PDB file of C-alpha atoms in Angstrom:
ATOM      1  CA  MET A   1       0.000   0.000   0.000  1.00  0.00           C
ATOM      2  CA  ASN A   2       2.875   2.407   0.814  1.00  0.00           C
ATOM      3  CA  GLN A   3       4.451   1.791  -2.608  1.00  0.00           C
ATOM      4  CA  PHE A   4       1.103   2.542  -4.242  1.00  0.00           C
ATOM      5  CA  LEU A   5       0.768   5.860  -2.394  1.00  0.00           C
ATOM      6  CA  LYS A   6       4.343   6.830  -3.290  1.00  0.00           C
ATOM      7  CA  LYS A   7       3.689   6.151  -6.991  1.00  0.00           C
ATOM      8  CA  ALA A   8       0.413   8.070  -6.855  1.00  0.00           C
ATOM      9  CA  PHE A   9       2.125  11.045  -5.188  1.00  0.00           C
ATOM     10  CA  VAL A  10       4.950  11.115  -7.769  1.00  0.00           C
ATOM     11  CA  LEU A  11       2.392  10.924 -10.590  1.00  0.00           C
ATOM     12  CA  PHE A  12       0.440  13.782  -8.998  1.00  0.00           C
ATOM     13  CA  ILE A  13       3.559  15.993  -8.747  1.00  0.00           C
ATOM     14  CA  LEU A  14       4.617  15.285 -12.346  1.00  0.00           C
ATOM     15  CA  PHE A  15       1.262  16.028 -13.888  1.00  0.00           C
ATOM     16  CA  SER A  16       0.474  18.947 -11.580  1.00  0.00           C
ATOM     17  CA  SER A  17       3.436  20.784 -13.052  1.00  0.00           C
ATOM     18  CA  ILE A  18       1.714  20.522 -16.445  1.00  0.00           C
ATOM     19  CA  SER A  19      -1.224  22.581 -15.190  1.00  0.00           C
ATOM     20  CA  VAL A  20       1.110  25.553 -14.541  1.00  0.00           C
ATOM     21  CA  PHE A  21       1.963  25.636 -18.244  1.00  0.00           C
ATOM     22  CA  ALA A  22      -1.564  24.784 -19.373  1.00  0.00           C
ATOM     23  CA  GLN A  23      -3.317  27.705 -17.694  1.00  0.00           C
ATOM     24  CA  ASP A  24      -2.873  29.950 -20.740  1.00  0.00           C
ATOM     25  CA  GLN A  25      -4.001  27.217 -23.124  1.00  0.00           C
ATOM     26  CA  GLU A  26      -7.554  26.540 -24.235  1.00  0.00           C
ATOM     27  CA  LYS A  27      -9.983  25.659 -21.485  1.00  0.00           C
ATOM     28  CA  SER A  28     -10.562  22.206 -23.009  1.00  0.00           C
ATOM     29  CA  PHE A  29      -7.142  20.951 -21.842  1.00  0.00           C
ATOM     30  CA  ASN A  30      -7.881  20.721 -18.148  1.00  0.00           C
ATOM     31  CA  PRO A  31      -5.835  18.201 -16.109  1.00  0.00           C
ATOM     32  CA  LYS A  32      -7.390  16.878 -12.901  1.00  0.00           C
ATOM     33  CA  PHE A  33      -5.917  14.702 -10.164  1.00  0.00           C
ATOM     34  CA  THR A  34      -7.918  11.489  -9.734  1.00  0.00           C
ATOM     35  CA  LEU A  35      -8.273   9.425  -6.562  1.00  0.00           C
ATOM     36  CA  GLY A  36     -10.711   6.555  -6.170  1.00  0.00           C
ATOM     37  CA  SER A  37     -11.691   3.377  -4.415  1.00  0.00           C
ATOM     38  CA  GLY A  38     -13.985   0.511  -5.251  1.00  0.00           C
ATOM     39  CA  PHE A  39     -15.052  -3.088  -4.789  1.00  0.00           C
ATOM     40  CA  TYR A  40     -13.389  -5.566  -7.183  1.00  0.00           C
ATOM     41  CA  THR A  41     -14.574  -9.121  -7.930  1.00  0.00           C
ATOM     42  CA  LEU A  42     -12.836 -11.560 -10.267  1.00  0.00           C
ATOM     43  CA  THR A  43     -15.144 -13.258 -12.784  1.00  0.00           C
ATOM     44  CA  GLY A  44     -12.850 -16.223 -13.295  1.00  0.00           C
ATOM     45  CA  ASP A  45     -12.926 -19.993 -12.952  1.00  0.00           C
ATOM     46  CA  VAL A  46     -12.871 -20.032  -9.141  1.00  0.00           C
ATOM     47  CA  GLN A  47     -16.082 -18.401  -7.890  1.00  0.00           C
ATOM     48  CA  SER A  48     -17.535 -18.128  -4.406  1.00  0.00           C
ATOM     49  CA  GLU A  49     -21.273 -18.734  -4.017  1.00  0.00           C
ATOM     50  CA  LYS A  50     -21.884 -15.078  -3.226  1.00  0.00           C
ATOM     51  CA  SER A  51     -20.225 -12.619  -5.555  1.00  0.00           C
ATOM     52  CA  GLY A  52     -21.791  -9.231  -6.219  1.00  0.00           C
ATOM     53  CA  PHE A  53     -20.647  -5.685  -6.823  1.00  0.00           C
ATOM     54  CA  LEU A  54     -20.662  -4.849  -3.102  1.00  0.00           C
ATOM     55  CA  LYS A  55     -19.126  -8.163  -2.032  1.00  0.00           C
ATOM     56  CA  GLY A  56     -15.766  -7.654  -3.736  1.00  0.00           C
ATOM     57  CA  ILE A  57     -12.469  -6.643  -2.149  1.00  0.00           C
ATOM     58  CA  ALA A  58     -11.613  -2.965  -1.736  1.00  0.00           C
ATOM     59  CA  GLY A  59      -9.128  -1.592  -4.246  1.00  0.00           C
ATOM     60  CA  TYR A  60      -7.642   1.799  -5.047  1.00  0.00           C
ATOM     61  CA  ASN A  61      -6.725   3.865  -8.081  1.00  0.00           C
ATOM     62  CA  ALA A  62      -4.976   7.190  -8.576  1.00  0.00           C
ATOM     63  CA  GLY A  63      -3.779   9.188 -11.537  1.00  0.00           C
ATOM     64  CA  MET A  64      -4.631  12.092 -13.825  1.00  0.00           C
ATOM     65  CA  LYS A  65      -7.632  12.910 -16.023  1.00  0.00           C
ATOM     66  CA  PHE A  66      -7.309  15.246 -19.002  1.00  0.00           C
ATOM     67  CA  ASP A  67     -10.393  16.891 -20.509  1.00  0.00           C
ATOM     68  CA  ILE A  68      -9.715  16.717 -24.262  1.00  0.00           C
ATOM     69  CA  THR A  69     -13.053  18.305 -25.203  1.00  0.00           C
ATOM     70  CA  LYS A  70     -16.204  19.147 -23.216  1.00  0.00           C
ATOM     71  CA  ASN A  71     -17.420  15.562 -23.615  1.00  0.00           C
ATOM     72  CA  ILE A  72     -14.248  13.458 -23.989  1.00  0.00           C
ATOM     73  CA  ASP A  73     -11.533  12.843 -21.406  1.00  0.00           C
ATOM     74  CA  LEU A  74      -8.444  10.665 -21.139  1.00  0.00           C
ATOM     75  CA  SER A  75      -7.240   9.149 -17.842  1.00  0.00           C
ATOM     76  CA  PHE A  76      -3.945   7.574 -16.787  1.00  0.00           C
ATOM     77  CA  LEU A  77      -4.442   5.439 -13.652  1.00  0.00           C
ATOM     78  CA  LEU A  78      -2.373   3.382 -11.240  1.00  0.00           C
ATOM     79  CA  ILE A  79      -4.421   0.479  -9.863  1.00  0.00           C
ATOM     80  CA  LYS A  80      -3.993  -1.601  -6.694  1.00  0.00           C
ATOM     81  CA  THR A  81      -6.424  -4.310  -5.620  1.00  0.00           C
ATOM     82  CA  SER A  82      -6.701  -8.007  -4.810  1.00  0.00           C
ATOM     83  CA  PHE A  83      -9.002 -10.905  -5.635  1.00  0.00           C
ATOM     84  CA  SER A  84      -9.930 -14.044  -3.723  1.00  0.00           C
ATOM     85  CA  ALA A  85     -12.520 -16.813  -3.895  1.00  0.00           C
ATOM     86  CA  ASN A  86     -13.187 -20.305  -2.578  1.00  0.00           C
ATOM     87  CA  ASN A  87     -15.490 -22.779  -4.329  1.00  0.00           C
ATOM     88  CA  GLU A  88     -14.681 -25.697  -1.941  1.00  0.00           C
ATOM     89  CA  VAL A  89     -12.596 -27.345  -4.680  1.00  0.00           C
ATOM     90  CA  GLU A  90     -10.079 -24.563  -5.132  1.00  0.00           C
ATOM     91  CA  ASN A  91      -9.096 -21.580  -3.024  1.00  0.00           C
ATOM     92  CA  PHE A  92      -7.128 -18.661  -4.438  1.00  0.00           C
ATOM     93  CA  SER A  93      -5.995 -15.137  -3.633  1.00  0.00           C
ATOM     94  CA  SER A  94      -4.205 -12.666  -5.916  1.00  0.00           C
ATOM     95  CA  ASP A  95      -2.508  -9.340  -5.241  1.00  0.00           C
ATOM     96  CA  VAL A  96      -2.890  -7.149  -8.316  1.00  0.00           C
ATOM     97  CA  ASP A  97      -1.333  -3.864  -9.363  1.00  0.00           C
ATOM     98  CA  GLY A  98      -1.405  -2.212 -12.732  1.00  0.00           C
ATOM     99  CA  LEU A  99      -1.479   0.744 -15.059  1.00  0.00           C
ATOM    100  CA  GLY A 100      -4.457   1.812 -17.152  1.00  0.00           C
ATOM    101  CA  LEU A 101      -5.384   4.188 -19.954  1.00  0.00           C
ATOM    102  CA  HIS A 102      -9.099   5.085 -20.142  1.00  0.00           C
ATOM    103  CA  LEU A 103     -11.113   7.103 -22.651  1.00  0.00           C
ATOM    104  CA  GLY A 104     -14.288   8.602 -21.185  1.00  0.00           C
ATOM    105  CA  TYR A 105     -17.371  10.174 -22.730  1.00  0.00           C
ATOM    106  CA  SER A 106     -20.016  12.209 -20.884  1.00  0.00           C
ATOM    107  CA  LEU A 107     -23.454  13.250 -22.163  1.00  0.00           C
ATOM    108  CA  ASN A 108     -23.067  16.931 -21.232  1.00  0.00           C
ATOM    109  CA  GLN A 109     -24.932  18.288 -24.248  1.00  0.00           C
ATOM    110  CA  ILE A 110     -28.132  16.385 -23.327  1.00  0.00           C
ATOM    111  CA  PHE A 111     -28.049  17.259 -19.619  1.00  0.00           C
ATOM    112  CA  LYS A 112     -26.879  20.904 -19.822  1.00  0.00           C
ATOM    113  CA  GLN A 113     -28.922  22.133 -16.859  1.00  0.00           C
ATOM    114  CA  SER A 114     -28.112  19.164 -14.606  1.00  0.00           C
ATOM    115  CA  LYS A 115     -25.129  18.737 -12.296  1.00  0.00           C
ATOM    116  CA  ILE A 116     -25.361  14.955 -12.865  1.00  0.00           C
ATOM    117  CA  THR A 117     -24.495  13.441 -16.246  1.00  0.00           C
ATOM    118  CA  PRO A 118     -24.181   9.849 -17.504  1.00  0.00           C
ATOM    119  CA  ILE A 119     -20.646   8.723 -18.358  1.00  0.00           C
ATOM    120  CA  PHE A 120     -19.207   5.868 -20.420  1.00  0.00           C
ATOM    121  CA  SER A 121     -15.622   4.655 -20.595  1.00  0.00           C
ATOM    122  CA  LEU A 122     -13.438   2.204 -22.458  1.00  0.00           C
ATOM    123  CA  GLY A 123      -9.896   1.389 -21.445  1.00  0.00           C
ATOM    124  CA  VAL A 124      -6.902  -0.869 -21.607  1.00  0.00           C
ATOM    125  CA  GLN A 125      -4.965  -1.992 -18.537  1.00  0.00           C
ATOM    126  CA  THR A 126      -1.854  -4.013 -17.891  1.00  0.00           C
ATOM    127  CA  LEU A 127      -2.188  -5.902 -14.605  1.00  0.00           C
ATOM    128  CA  GLY A 128       0.497  -7.753 -12.669  1.00  0.00           C
ATOM    129  CA  ALA A 129      -0.898 -10.551 -10.494  1.00  0.00           C
ATOM    130  CA  THR A 130       0.797 -12.636  -7.812  1.00  0.00           C
ATOM    131  CA  THR A 131      -1.476 -15.615  -7.098  1.00  0.00           C
ATOM    132  CA  VAL A 132      -1.630 -18.250  -4.375  1.00  0.00           C
ATOM    133  CA  ILE A 133      -3.923 -21.201  -5.182  1.00  0.00           C
ATOM    134  CA  ASN A 134      -4.506 -24.017  -2.693  1.00  0.00           C
ATOM    135  CA  THR A 135      -1.594 -22.636  -0.588  1.00  0.00           C
ATOM    136  CA  GLU A 136       0.749 -22.980  -3.599  1.00  0.00           C
ATOM    137  CA  LYS A 137       2.370 -19.714  -4.725  1.00  0.00           C
ATOM    138  CA  GLN A 138       2.439 -19.216  -8.494  1.00  0.00           C
ATOM    139  CA  GLY A 139       4.768 -17.072 -10.587  1.00  0.00           C
ATOM    140  CA  ARG A 140       3.828 -13.450 -11.244  1.00  0.00           C
ATOM    141  CA  GLU A 141       1.576 -13.098 -14.296  1.00  0.00           C
ATOM    142  CA  SER A 142       1.106 -10.082 -16.533  1.00  0.00           C
ATOM    143  CA  VAL A 143      -2.437  -9.753 -17.891  1.00  0.00           C
ATOM    144  CA  ILE A 144      -4.049  -7.304 -20.306  1.00  0.00           C
ATOM    145  CA  ALA A 145      -7.616  -6.253 -19.434  1.00  0.00           C
ATOM    146  CA  MET A 146     -10.124  -4.099 -21.328  1.00  0.00           C
ATOM    147  CA  PRO A 147     -12.621  -2.452 -18.944  1.00  0.00           C
ATOM    148  CA  LEU A 148     -15.943  -1.069 -20.134  1.00  0.00           C
ATOM    149  CA  GLY A 149     -17.630   1.330 -17.712  1.00  0.00           C
ATOM    150  CA  ILE A 150     -20.970   3.048 -17.237  1.00  0.00           C
ATOM    151  CA  GLY A 151     -21.912   5.449 -14.473  1.00  0.00           C
ATOM    152  CA  LEU A 152     -22.844   8.930 -13.294  1.00  0.00           C
ATOM    153  CA  ARG A 153     -20.723  12.046 -12.787  1.00  0.00           C
ATOM    154  CA  MET A 154     -21.670  14.792 -10.349  1.00  0.00           C
ATOM    155  CA  ASN A 155     -20.143  18.202 -11.073  1.00  0.00           C
ATOM    156  CA  ILE A 156     -19.874  19.467  -7.504  1.00  0.00           C
ATOM    157  CA  THR A 157     -17.983  22.641  -8.505  1.00  0.00           C
ATOM    158  CA  GLU A 158     -16.064  23.722 -11.620  1.00  0.00           C
ATOM    159  CA  ARG A 159     -12.948  22.166 -10.113  1.00  0.00           C
ATOM    160  CA  LEU A 160     -14.380  19.093  -8.388  1.00  0.00           C
ATOM    161  CA  GLN A 161     -16.185  16.067  -9.872  1.00  0.00           C
ATOM    162  CA  PHE A 162     -17.417  12.847  -8.280  1.00  0.00           C
ATOM    163  CA  ASP A 163     -18.018   9.636 -10.275  1.00  0.00           C
ATOM    164  CA  VAL A 164     -19.883   6.440  -9.423  1.00  0.00           C
ATOM    165  CA  ALA A 165     -19.332   3.774 -12.081  1.00  0.00           C
ATOM    166  CA  MET A 166     -19.680   0.053 -12.732  1.00  0.00           C
ATOM    167  CA  ASN A 167     -16.855  -1.520 -14.731  1.00  0.00           C
ATOM    168  CA  PHE A 168     -16.738  -4.840 -16.525  1.00  0.00           C
ATOM    169  CA  GLY A 169     -13.162  -5.833 -17.367  1.00  0.00           C
ATOM    170  CA  MET A 170     -12.541  -8.402 -20.086  1.00  0.00           C
ATOM    171  CA  GLY A 171      -9.274 -10.133 -19.210  1.00  0.00           C
ATOM    172  CA  LEU A 172      -6.873 -11.641 -21.729  1.00  0.00           C
ATOM    173  CA  GLY A 173      -4.989 -13.831 -19.262  1.00  0.00           C
ATOM    174  CA  ASP A 174      -5.331 -16.264 -16.352  1.00  0.00           C
ATOM    175  CA  ILE A 175      -5.328 -14.588 -12.923  1.00  0.00           C
ATOM    176  CA  ASP A 176      -6.799 -17.236 -10.590  1.00  0.00           C
ATOM    177  CA  MET A 177      -4.502 -20.007 -11.980  1.00  0.00           C
ATOM    178  CA  SER A 178      -7.229 -22.624 -11.643  1.00  0.00           C
ATOM    179  CA  LYS A 179      -5.936 -26.185 -11.970  1.00  0.00           C
ATOM    180  CA  GLU A 180      -9.405 -27.421 -12.931  1.00  0.00           C
ATOM    181  CA  ASN A 181      -9.682 -25.009 -15.895  1.00  0.00           C
ATOM    182  CA  GLU A 182      -6.107 -24.176 -16.857  1.00  0.00           C
ATOM    183  CA  GLY A 183      -5.400 -21.253 -19.163  1.00  0.00           C
ATOM    184  CA  ASN A 184      -8.891 -19.755 -19.209  1.00  0.00           C
ATOM    185  CA  ALA A 185      -8.976 -15.953 -19.407  1.00  0.00           C
ATOM    186  CA  ASP A 186     -10.364 -14.177 -16.324  1.00  0.00           C
ATOM    187  CA  GLY A 187     -12.179 -10.852 -16.189  1.00  0.00           C
ATOM    188  CA  TYR A 188     -13.417  -8.732 -13.328  1.00  0.00           C
ATOM    189  CA  LYS A 189     -16.243  -6.436 -12.324  1.00  0.00           C
ATOM    190  CA  SER A 190     -16.035  -3.444 -10.024  1.00  0.00           C
ATOM    191  CA  LEU A 191     -18.059  -0.668  -8.456  1.00  0.00           C
ATOM    192  CA  ASN A 192     -15.892   2.470  -8.281  1.00  0.00           C
ATOM    193  CA  PHE A 193     -16.170   5.803  -6.459  1.00  0.00           C
ATOM    194  CA  THR A 194     -13.797   8.459  -7.818  1.00  0.00           C
ATOM    195  CA  ILE A 195     -12.986  12.111  -7.138  1.00  0.00           C
ATOM    196  CA  HIS A 196     -11.418  14.339  -9.818  1.00  0.00           C
ATOM    197  CA  TYR A 197      -9.857  17.590  -8.612  1.00  0.00           C
ATOM    198  CA  ASP A 198      -8.449  20.415 -10.744  1.00  0.00           C
TER     199      ASP A 198
END
């Protein structure tokens, strides 16, 4: 967790310096610091009986969001979470960290008078997972995931936004390292709460 906070702080300092030079630029280029948390659940081969959006494991993300236009933004995020499940045949836990690039779209033009607008996002992430299955530690795996998100954004002030979003990540690699279903790709789902601050 300390390493994650150090990386997030360094990323914040680097990109904050950009805003000093961007103040005289067009208003559309508007970098914001992003900090969020959420509940993450792996949708892999090893599933517990109860697995819902609010029954996942808490994870964190931090990074920067750049408003490219009024409706389109681009985010760079550091991600830290973990997954675990037990289906009485297999028991696994994974520590996951990663880096993501997300393209977001908000329906501002339809909801001009409202402080709340629907948002959609599509991204690509590279995740590093260290997995223990049935008390046997596996080698670290690198997995590509493509998250698709839908949610709501509240514009609290001109400089502060709050997002609530559901994400469905399509994984292109094996995270839970199931011995019963070897090599199957695992995805995830998450419910995220994020603050963007200019």
